[in-house]
Amino acid sequence: MTPEDRFITLDVGNLDREHICCAFAGSKAAAGVAGKKDWIRGQLDDGFIFRKLDAKAKVFIEYTMAEKAWAPIYAPGYLAISCFWVSGKYKGHGYGRKLLESCEAEAENGVVVVSSAKKRPFMADKKFFEKFGYEVCDTAPPYFELLVKRINKDAPPPRFTSTAKSPSCDDNGGVVVYFTPQCPYNEYYVNVAEAEVIGRHGLPFEARAITSREEAQNAPTAFPLHSVFYRGKLVTQEFIYDDRVFDRVMGPVLKK
């Protein structure tokens, strides 16, 4: 077995020295990486798993018991995937299948993951999961889908909570962004990039950090990892980090 065929599961003994794949340390990512590692450290005792390829690569999966997930889903006895990524030259080598199978092997009732009908940035690819027997079991506005692979056919089907299915927040006259420490990009892209872009377009901006599992499980969005609201309505889970993205995402909304 070559080093690149070996997977590493993060634990208290190796967390400080191992990278966390999606954001290699740098001037913009450093604070977010440190925050994400602190977050992982706090989840390990609750069964959180971060498994990655033993290489400097974006090849990894994150999952935990759905009851412990930072997501507004009801899926007792299921495992919930929160992030799953195989990028670049590592695609097509079976790494994604191996990571997914390692998760499924630990599941009691099955596995769930939040996705969407159309492939979107920073979200699980629905087509990939469908190849392995996953299917839609619930939906939430504006485009979120809950995918499931049921292992115990007698277990009740998972679902989004009522807050996820009725996404809204108070109207501040502009943009509100909800986010969790689970994504290392949030520290910079929310508090710096999005704040600057939204402000440059003359809109009020407020960043609302979700700091506990309870808050995340009762969040007003199916994707508390990062969600953007305008005038109280959920617009996107995408980072609005420059004017190009602002025009594409917010342009149609502002014209209404």
mmCIF file of C-alpha atoms in Angstrom, residues 7 59-61 84-86 90-103 128-129 132:
data_model
loop_
_atom_site.group_PDB
_atom_site.id
_atom_site.type_symbol
_atom_site.label_atom_id
_atom_site.label_comp_id
_atom_site.label_asym_id
_atom_site.label_seq_id
_atom_site.Cartn_x
_atom_site.Cartn_y
_atom_site.Cartn_z
ATOM 1 C CA PHE A 7 -6.315 7.100 4.994
ATOM 2 C CA VAL A 59 -9.600 14.193 -0.364
ATOM 3 C CA PHE A 60 -11.668 13.726 2.781
ATOM 4 C CA ILE A 61 -15.000 13.019 4.438
ATOM 5 C CA PHE A 84 -17.090 15.332 1.359
ATOM 6 C CA TRP A 85 -14.503 16.335 -1.212
ATOM 7 C CA VAL A 86 -12.241 14.699 -3.791
ATOM 8 C CA TYR A 90 -7.283 12.535 -7.186
ATOM 9 C CA LYS A 91 -10.615 12.074 -8.939
ATOM 10 C CA GLY A 92 -11.202 8.798 -10.739
ATOM 11 C CA HIS A 93 -9.047 6.644 -8.461
ATOM 12 C CA GLY A 94 -11.800 5.303 -6.216
ATOM 13 C CA TYR A 95 -10.923 7.446 -3.208
ATOM 14 C CA GLY A 96 -14.429 8.876 -2.964
ATOM 15 C CA ARG A 97 -15.972 5.411 -3.034
ATOM 16 C CA LYS A 98 -13.572 4.161 -0.352
ATOM 17 C CA LEU A 99 -14.281 7.109 1.924
ATOM 18 C CA LEU A 100 -18.031 6.760 1.475
ATOM 19 C CA GLU A 101 -17.925 3.022 2.129
ATOM 20 C CA SER A 102 -15.952 3.609 5.326
ATOM 21 C CA CYS A 103 -18.774 5.844 6.550
ATOM 22 C CA PHE A 128 -22.115 11.035 -7.201
ATOM 23 C CA PHE A 129 -24.267 9.878 -4.301
ATOM 24 C CA PHE A 132 -24.197 4.552 -4.723
#
